[in-house]
Short mmCIF file of C-alpha atoms and ligand atoms in Angstrom, two decimals:
data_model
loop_
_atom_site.label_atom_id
_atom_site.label_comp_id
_atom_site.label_asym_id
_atom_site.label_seq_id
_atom_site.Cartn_x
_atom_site.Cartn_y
_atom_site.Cartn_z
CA UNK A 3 0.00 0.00 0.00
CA UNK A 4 1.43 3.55 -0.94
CA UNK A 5 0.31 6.18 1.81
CA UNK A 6 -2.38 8.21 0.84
CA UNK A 7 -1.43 12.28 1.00
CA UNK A 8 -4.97 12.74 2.99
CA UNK A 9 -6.89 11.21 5.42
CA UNK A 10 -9.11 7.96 4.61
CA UNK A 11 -12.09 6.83 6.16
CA UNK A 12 -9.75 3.85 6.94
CA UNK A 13 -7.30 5.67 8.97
CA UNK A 14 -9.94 5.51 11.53
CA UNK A 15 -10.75 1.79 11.13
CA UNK A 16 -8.44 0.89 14.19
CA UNK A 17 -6.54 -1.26 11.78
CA UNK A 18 -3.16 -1.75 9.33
CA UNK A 19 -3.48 2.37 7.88
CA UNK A 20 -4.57 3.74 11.87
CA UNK A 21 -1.51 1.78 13.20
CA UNK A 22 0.46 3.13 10.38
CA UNK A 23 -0.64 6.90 10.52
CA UNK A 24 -0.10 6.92 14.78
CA UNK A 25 3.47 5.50 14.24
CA UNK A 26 4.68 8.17 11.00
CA UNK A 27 2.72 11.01 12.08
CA UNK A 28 1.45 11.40 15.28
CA UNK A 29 3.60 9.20 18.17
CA UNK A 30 6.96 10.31 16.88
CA UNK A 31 6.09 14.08 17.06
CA UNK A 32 4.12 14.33 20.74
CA UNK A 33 7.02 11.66 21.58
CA UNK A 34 7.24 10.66 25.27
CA UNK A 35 6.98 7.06 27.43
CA UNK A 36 3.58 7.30 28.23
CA UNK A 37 2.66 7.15 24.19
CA UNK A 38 5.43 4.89 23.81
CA UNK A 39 3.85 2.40 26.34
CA UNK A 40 0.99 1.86 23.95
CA UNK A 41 -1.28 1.21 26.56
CA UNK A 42 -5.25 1.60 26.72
CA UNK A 43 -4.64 4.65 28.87
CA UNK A 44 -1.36 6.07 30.48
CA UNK A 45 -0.03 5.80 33.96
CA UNK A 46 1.79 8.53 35.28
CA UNK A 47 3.42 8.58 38.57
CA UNK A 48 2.72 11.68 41.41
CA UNK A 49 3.58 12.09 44.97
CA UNK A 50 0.08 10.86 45.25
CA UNK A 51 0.56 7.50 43.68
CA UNK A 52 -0.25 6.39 40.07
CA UNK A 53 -2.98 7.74 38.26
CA UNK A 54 -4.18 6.69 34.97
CA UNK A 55 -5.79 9.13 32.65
CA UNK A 56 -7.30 8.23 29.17
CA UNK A 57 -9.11 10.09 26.34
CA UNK A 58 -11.86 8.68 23.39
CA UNK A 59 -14.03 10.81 20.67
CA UNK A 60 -17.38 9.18 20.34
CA UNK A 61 -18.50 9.46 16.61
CA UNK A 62 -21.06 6.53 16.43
CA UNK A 63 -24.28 6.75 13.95
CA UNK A 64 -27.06 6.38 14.37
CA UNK A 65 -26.54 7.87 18.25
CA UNK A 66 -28.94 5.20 19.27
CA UNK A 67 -28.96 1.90 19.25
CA UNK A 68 -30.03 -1.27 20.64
CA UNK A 69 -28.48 -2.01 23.82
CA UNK A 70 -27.28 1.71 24.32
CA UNK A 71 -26.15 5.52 22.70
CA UNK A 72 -23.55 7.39 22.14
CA UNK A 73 -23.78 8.75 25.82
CA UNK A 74 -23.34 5.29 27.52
CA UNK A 75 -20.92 4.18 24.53
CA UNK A 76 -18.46 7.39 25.63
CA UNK A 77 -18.59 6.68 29.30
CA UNK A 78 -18.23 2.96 29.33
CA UNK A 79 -15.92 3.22 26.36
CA UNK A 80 -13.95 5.61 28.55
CA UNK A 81 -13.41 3.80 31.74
CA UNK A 82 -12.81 0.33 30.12
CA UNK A 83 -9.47 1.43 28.99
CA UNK A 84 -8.42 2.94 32.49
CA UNK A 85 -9.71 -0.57 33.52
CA UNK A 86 -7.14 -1.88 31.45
CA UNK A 87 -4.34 -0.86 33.17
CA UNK A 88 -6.07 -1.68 36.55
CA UNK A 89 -7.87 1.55 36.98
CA UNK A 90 -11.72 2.42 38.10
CA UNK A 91 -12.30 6.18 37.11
CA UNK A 92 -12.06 8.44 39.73
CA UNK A 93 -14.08 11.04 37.29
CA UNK A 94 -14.69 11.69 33.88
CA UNK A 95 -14.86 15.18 32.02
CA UNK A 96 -17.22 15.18 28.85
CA UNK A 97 -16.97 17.43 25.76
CA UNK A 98 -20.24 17.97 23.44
CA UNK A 99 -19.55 19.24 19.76
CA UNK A 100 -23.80 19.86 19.09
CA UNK A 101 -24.85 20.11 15.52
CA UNK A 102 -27.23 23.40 15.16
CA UNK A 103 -30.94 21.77 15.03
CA UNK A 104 -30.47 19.07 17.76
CA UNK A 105 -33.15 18.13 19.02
CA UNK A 106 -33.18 18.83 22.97
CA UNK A 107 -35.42 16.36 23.69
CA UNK A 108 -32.16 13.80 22.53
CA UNK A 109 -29.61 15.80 23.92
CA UNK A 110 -31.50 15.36 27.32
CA UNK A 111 -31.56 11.48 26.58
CA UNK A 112 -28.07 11.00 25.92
CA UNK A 113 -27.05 12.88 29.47
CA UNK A 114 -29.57 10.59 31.34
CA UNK A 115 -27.81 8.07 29.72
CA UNK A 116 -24.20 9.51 30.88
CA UNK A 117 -25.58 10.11 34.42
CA UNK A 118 -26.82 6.48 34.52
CA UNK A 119 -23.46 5.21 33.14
CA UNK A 120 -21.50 6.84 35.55
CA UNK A 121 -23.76 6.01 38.34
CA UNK A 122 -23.34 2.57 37.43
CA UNK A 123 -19.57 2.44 37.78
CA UNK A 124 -19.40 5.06 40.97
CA UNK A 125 -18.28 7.92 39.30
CA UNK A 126 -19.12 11.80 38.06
CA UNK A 127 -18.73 13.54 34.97
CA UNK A 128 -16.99 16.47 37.09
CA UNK A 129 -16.19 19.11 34.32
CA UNK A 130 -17.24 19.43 30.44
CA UNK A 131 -17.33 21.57 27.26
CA UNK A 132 -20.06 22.49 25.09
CA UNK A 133 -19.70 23.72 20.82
CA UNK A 134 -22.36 24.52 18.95
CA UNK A 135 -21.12 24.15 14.93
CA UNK A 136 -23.50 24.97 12.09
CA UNK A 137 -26.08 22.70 10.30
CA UNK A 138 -24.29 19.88 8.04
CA UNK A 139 -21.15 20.35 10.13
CA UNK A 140 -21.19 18.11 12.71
CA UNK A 141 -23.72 14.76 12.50
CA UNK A 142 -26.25 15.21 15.70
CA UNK A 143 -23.33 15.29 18.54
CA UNK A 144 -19.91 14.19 18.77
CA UNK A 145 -18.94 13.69 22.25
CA UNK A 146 -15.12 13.33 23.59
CA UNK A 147 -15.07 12.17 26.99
CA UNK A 148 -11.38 12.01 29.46
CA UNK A 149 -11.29 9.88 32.54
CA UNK A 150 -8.62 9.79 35.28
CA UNK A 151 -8.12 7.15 37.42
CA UNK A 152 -5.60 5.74 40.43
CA UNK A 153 -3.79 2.44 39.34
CA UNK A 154 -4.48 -0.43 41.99
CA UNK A 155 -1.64 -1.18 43.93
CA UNK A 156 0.74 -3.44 42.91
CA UNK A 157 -0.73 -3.34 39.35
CA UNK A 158 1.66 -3.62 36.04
CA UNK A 159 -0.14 -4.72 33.25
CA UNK A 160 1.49 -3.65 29.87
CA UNK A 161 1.34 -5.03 26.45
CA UNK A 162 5.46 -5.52 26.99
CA UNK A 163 4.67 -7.88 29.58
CA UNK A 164 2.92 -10.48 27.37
CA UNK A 165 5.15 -13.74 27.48
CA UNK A 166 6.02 -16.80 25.27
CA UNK A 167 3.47 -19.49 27.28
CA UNK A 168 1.19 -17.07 28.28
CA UNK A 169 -2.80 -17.94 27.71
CA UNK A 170 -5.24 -15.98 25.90
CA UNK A 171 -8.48 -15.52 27.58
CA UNK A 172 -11.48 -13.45 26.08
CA UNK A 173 -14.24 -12.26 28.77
CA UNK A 174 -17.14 -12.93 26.36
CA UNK A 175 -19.03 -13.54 22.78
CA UNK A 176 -16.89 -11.14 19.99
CA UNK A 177 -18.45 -8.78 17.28
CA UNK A 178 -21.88 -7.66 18.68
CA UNK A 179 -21.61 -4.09 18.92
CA UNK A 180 -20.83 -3.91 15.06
CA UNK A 181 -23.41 -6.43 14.20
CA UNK A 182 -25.79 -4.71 15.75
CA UNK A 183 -24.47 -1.20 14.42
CA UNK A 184 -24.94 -2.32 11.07
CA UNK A 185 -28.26 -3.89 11.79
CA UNK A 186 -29.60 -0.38 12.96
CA UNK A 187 -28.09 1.44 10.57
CA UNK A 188 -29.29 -1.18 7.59
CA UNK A 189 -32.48 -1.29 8.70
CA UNK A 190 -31.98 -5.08 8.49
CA UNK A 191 -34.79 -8.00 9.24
CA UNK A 192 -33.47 -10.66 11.19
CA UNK A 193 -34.68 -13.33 13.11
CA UNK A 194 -32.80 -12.72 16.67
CA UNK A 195 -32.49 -9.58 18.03
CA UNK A 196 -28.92 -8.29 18.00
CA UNK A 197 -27.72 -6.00 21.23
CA UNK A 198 -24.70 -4.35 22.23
CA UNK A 199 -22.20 -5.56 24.46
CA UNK A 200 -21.49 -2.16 25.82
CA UNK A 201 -20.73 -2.45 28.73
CA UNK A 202 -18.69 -1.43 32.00
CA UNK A 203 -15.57 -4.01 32.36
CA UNK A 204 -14.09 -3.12 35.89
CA UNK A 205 -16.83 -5.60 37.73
CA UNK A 206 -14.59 -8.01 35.65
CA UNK A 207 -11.29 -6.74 36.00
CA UNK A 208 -11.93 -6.24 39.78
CA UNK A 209 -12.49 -9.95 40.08
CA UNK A 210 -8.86 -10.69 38.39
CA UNK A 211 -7.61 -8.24 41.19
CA UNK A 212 -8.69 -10.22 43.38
CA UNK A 213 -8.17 -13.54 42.65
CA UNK A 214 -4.93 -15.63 42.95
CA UNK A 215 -3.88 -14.98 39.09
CA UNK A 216 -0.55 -13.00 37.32
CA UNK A 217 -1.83 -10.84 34.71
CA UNK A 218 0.74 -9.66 32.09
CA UNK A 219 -1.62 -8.00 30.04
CA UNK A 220 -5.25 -6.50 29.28
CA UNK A 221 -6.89 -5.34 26.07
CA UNK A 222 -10.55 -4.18 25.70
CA UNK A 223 -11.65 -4.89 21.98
CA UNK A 224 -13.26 -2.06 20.47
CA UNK A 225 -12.60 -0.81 16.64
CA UNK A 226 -11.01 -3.88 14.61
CA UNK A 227 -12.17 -6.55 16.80
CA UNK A 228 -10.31 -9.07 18.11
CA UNK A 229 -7.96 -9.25 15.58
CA UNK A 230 -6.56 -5.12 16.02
CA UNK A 231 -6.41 -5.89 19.15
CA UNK A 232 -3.97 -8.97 19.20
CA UNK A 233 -2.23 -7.38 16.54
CA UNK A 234 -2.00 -4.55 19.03
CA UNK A 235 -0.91 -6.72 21.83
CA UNK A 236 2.05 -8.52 19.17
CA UNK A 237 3.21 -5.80 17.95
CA UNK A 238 4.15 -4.24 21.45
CA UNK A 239 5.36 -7.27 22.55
CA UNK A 240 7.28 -9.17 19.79
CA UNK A 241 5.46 -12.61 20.17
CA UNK A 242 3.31 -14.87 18.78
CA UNK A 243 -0.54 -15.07 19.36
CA UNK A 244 -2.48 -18.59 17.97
CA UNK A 245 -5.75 -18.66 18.43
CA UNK A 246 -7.90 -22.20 18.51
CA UNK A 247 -10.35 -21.39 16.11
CA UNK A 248 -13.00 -24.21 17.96
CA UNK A 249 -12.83 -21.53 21.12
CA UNK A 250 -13.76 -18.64 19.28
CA UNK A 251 -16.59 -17.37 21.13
CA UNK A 252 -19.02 -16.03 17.94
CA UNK A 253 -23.06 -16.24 18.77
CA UNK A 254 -25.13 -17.32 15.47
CA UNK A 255 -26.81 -13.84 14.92
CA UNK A 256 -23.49 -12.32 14.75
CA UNK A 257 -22.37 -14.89 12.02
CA UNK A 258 -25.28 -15.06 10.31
CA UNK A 259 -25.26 -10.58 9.92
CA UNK A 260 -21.21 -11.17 9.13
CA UNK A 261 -22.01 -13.78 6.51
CA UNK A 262 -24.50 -11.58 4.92
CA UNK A 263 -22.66 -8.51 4.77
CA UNK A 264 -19.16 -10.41 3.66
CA UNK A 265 -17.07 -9.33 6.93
CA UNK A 266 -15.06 -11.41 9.34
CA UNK A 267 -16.52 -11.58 12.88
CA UNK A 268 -12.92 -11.48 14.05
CA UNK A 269 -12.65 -7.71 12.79
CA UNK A 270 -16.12 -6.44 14.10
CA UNK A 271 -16.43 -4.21 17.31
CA UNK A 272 -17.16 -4.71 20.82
CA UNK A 273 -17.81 -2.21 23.40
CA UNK A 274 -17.83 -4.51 25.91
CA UNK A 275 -15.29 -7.61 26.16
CA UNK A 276 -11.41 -7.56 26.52
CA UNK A 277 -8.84 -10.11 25.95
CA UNK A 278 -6.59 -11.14 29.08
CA UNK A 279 -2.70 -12.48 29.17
CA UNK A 280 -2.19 -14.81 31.79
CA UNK A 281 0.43 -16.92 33.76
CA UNK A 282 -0.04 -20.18 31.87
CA UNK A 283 -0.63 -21.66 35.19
CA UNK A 284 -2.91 -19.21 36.60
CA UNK A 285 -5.15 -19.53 33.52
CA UNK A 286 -8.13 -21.60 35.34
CA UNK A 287 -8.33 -19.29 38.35
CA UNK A 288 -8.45 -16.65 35.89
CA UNK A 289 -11.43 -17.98 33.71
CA UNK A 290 -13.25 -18.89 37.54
CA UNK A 291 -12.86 -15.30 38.97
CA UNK A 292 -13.93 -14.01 36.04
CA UNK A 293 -17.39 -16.77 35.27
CA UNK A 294 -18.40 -15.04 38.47
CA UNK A 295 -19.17 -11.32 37.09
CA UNK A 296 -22.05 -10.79 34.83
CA UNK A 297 -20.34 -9.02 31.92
CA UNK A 298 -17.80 -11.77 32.07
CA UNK A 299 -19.98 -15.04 32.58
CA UNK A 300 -18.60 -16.93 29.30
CA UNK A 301 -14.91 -16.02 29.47
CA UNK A 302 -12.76 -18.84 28.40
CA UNK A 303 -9.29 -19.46 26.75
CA UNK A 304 -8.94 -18.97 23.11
CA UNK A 305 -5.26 -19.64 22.71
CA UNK A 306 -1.95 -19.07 23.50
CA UNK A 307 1.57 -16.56 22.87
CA UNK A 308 4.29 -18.37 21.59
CA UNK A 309 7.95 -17.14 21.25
CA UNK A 310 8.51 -14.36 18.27
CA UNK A 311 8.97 -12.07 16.38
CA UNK A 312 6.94 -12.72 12.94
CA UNK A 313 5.87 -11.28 10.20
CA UNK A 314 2.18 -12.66 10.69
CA UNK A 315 1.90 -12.72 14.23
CA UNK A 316 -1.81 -14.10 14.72
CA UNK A 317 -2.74 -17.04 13.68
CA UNK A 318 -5.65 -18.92 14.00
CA UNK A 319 -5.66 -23.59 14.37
CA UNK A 320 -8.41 -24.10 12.66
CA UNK A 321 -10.43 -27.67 13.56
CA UNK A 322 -8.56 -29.69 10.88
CA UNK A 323 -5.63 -28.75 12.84
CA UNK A 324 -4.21 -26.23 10.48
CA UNK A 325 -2.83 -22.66 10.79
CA UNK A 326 -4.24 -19.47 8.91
CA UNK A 327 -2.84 -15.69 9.46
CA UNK A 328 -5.19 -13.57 11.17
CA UNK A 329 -4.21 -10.25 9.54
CA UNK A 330 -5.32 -6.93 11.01
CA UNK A 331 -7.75 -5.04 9.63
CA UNK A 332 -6.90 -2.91 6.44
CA UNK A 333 -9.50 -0.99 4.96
CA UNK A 334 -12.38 1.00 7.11
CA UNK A 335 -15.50 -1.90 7.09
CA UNK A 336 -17.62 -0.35 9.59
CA UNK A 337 -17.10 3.31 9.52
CA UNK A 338 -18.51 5.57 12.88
CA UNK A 339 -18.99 2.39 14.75
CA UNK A 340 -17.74 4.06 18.07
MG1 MG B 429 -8.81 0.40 24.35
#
């Protein structure tokens, strides 16, 4: 691929041309450890302790959906990657770009729907920032949202840290918010109802705090799906990821919409699932701790990191004992899916 001398739709897809653009244009200019980390959010340390703070612009159409909005998408959305690095938010500071002609009446829905989100994982929005731009400018609302958060003690997970033997463990069922994006915004007739997964992770990640596991490593899987994200995860760490393809946690109605519109589950969006890296021997307590929370009740193991570097770095057994490369995504499939 020759780079393209403007934006693409694609540079936003959270795939090969985002990675791509981040590394030539923006990390080597705004240069520092924290961006060089590559974590979900960055830790910093004060006199105070460590702190985590984290930033996401919320773009989604239509701005509802089933299972949420773009209110509860940019507060969830938020917090899951301080949760990453072992972090509940200790606030959150919103900021509304309003298209002229929003309706109030939505606007009014979507901060319910930010109150309740934030009630639900014990935090504020404590400060904000509100733009009006003209008619055609902006579509509805854009929202970005910032979250800051103090790192539980003792806490290092980093996408370095992944290790040849680790196991890959996935908290739940991969692709729905996309699927059911794209049902929305097709107007699509299917059978089963298809609802977003977002969702807040830190009941989850609290429950591997607590339980008698080493984690190396925690992604949530958002843009890309799966597949960004493990590349993600590789690419920091210089390893291997194979998947076993039988493990691969995809629910029919997600297939079935995939199959129909010709993309890979493996690439399609959650809001509400991460992937964990795990002491090969802690793997079991891992899954158990995390069975018990409700937006975690099907984790399991999907596969395993094997010593690297490679070229293709995910890879995927397949039943007939095979391997295929997982590549990341490259073009933009499912554009404003977050
Ligand atoms: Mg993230």
């Amino acid at each position: 691929m020759s780079e393209p001398a403007r934006i693409l739709l694609a540079h936003g897809g959270g795939g090969l041309l985002t990675e791509r653009l981040l590394r030539d244009h923006v990390l080597p200019i705004l240069d520092n450890q924290a961006l060089r980390d590559r974590g979900d959010a960055a830790v910093l340390a004060t006199p105070h302790g460590r702190l985590a703070i984290t930033t996401d612009g919320h773009v989604v159409t239509p701005l509802c959906f089933p299972g949420g909005d773009i209110g509860s998408l940019a507060v969830f959305g938020t917090a899951n990657d301080l949760a990453m690095v072992g972090a509940a938010p200790l606030a959150i500071t919103a900021a509304l770009i309003l298209e002229e002609g929003l309706e109030i009446e939505l606007l009014r829905r979507v901060m319910h729907s930010m109150r309740a989100a934030a009630d639900a994982i014990g935090t504020c929005i404590v400060a904000g920032d509100t733009k009006v731009v003209e008619r055609g400018r902006a579509d509805g609302m854009y929202i970005t949202t910032t979250a800051v958060g103090a790192v539980a003690a003792g806490v290092d997970w980093r996408p370095a840290r992944v290790a040849p033997g680790d196991v890959v463990i996935v908290s739940g069922d991969l692709g729905r918010h996309g699927a059911a994006i794209l049902v929305t915004r097709a107007d699509l007739a299917i059978d089963a109802p298809l609802i977003s997964d977002c969702a807040p992770l830190w009941p989850a990640v609290a429950a591997l705090l607590a339980a008698p596991c080493e984690v190396h490593a925690l992604r949530d899987l958002t843009r890309g799906g799966l597949a960004a994200a493990l590349h993600e995860i590789a690419g920091a760490c210089g390893q291997i990821i194979e998947l076993d393809e039988a493990a691969l946690p995809v629910s029919q109605p997600v297939h079935d919409v995939c199959e129909l519109l010709g993309l890979d589950p493996l690439h399609c969006a959650c809001e509400g699932r991460f992937v964990a890296f795990v002491k090969p021997d802690h793997a079991a307590a891992a899954v158990a701790a995390l069975r018990r929370t409700s937006v975690a009740v099907d984790a399991r193991i999907i596969g395993r990191v094997t010593a690297g570097p490679s070229a293709d770095p995910v890879r995927v057994r397949t039943p007939f004992g095979t391997l295929r490369i997982l590549d990341a995504p490259r073009g933009e499939q499912l554009p404003r899916i977050c």
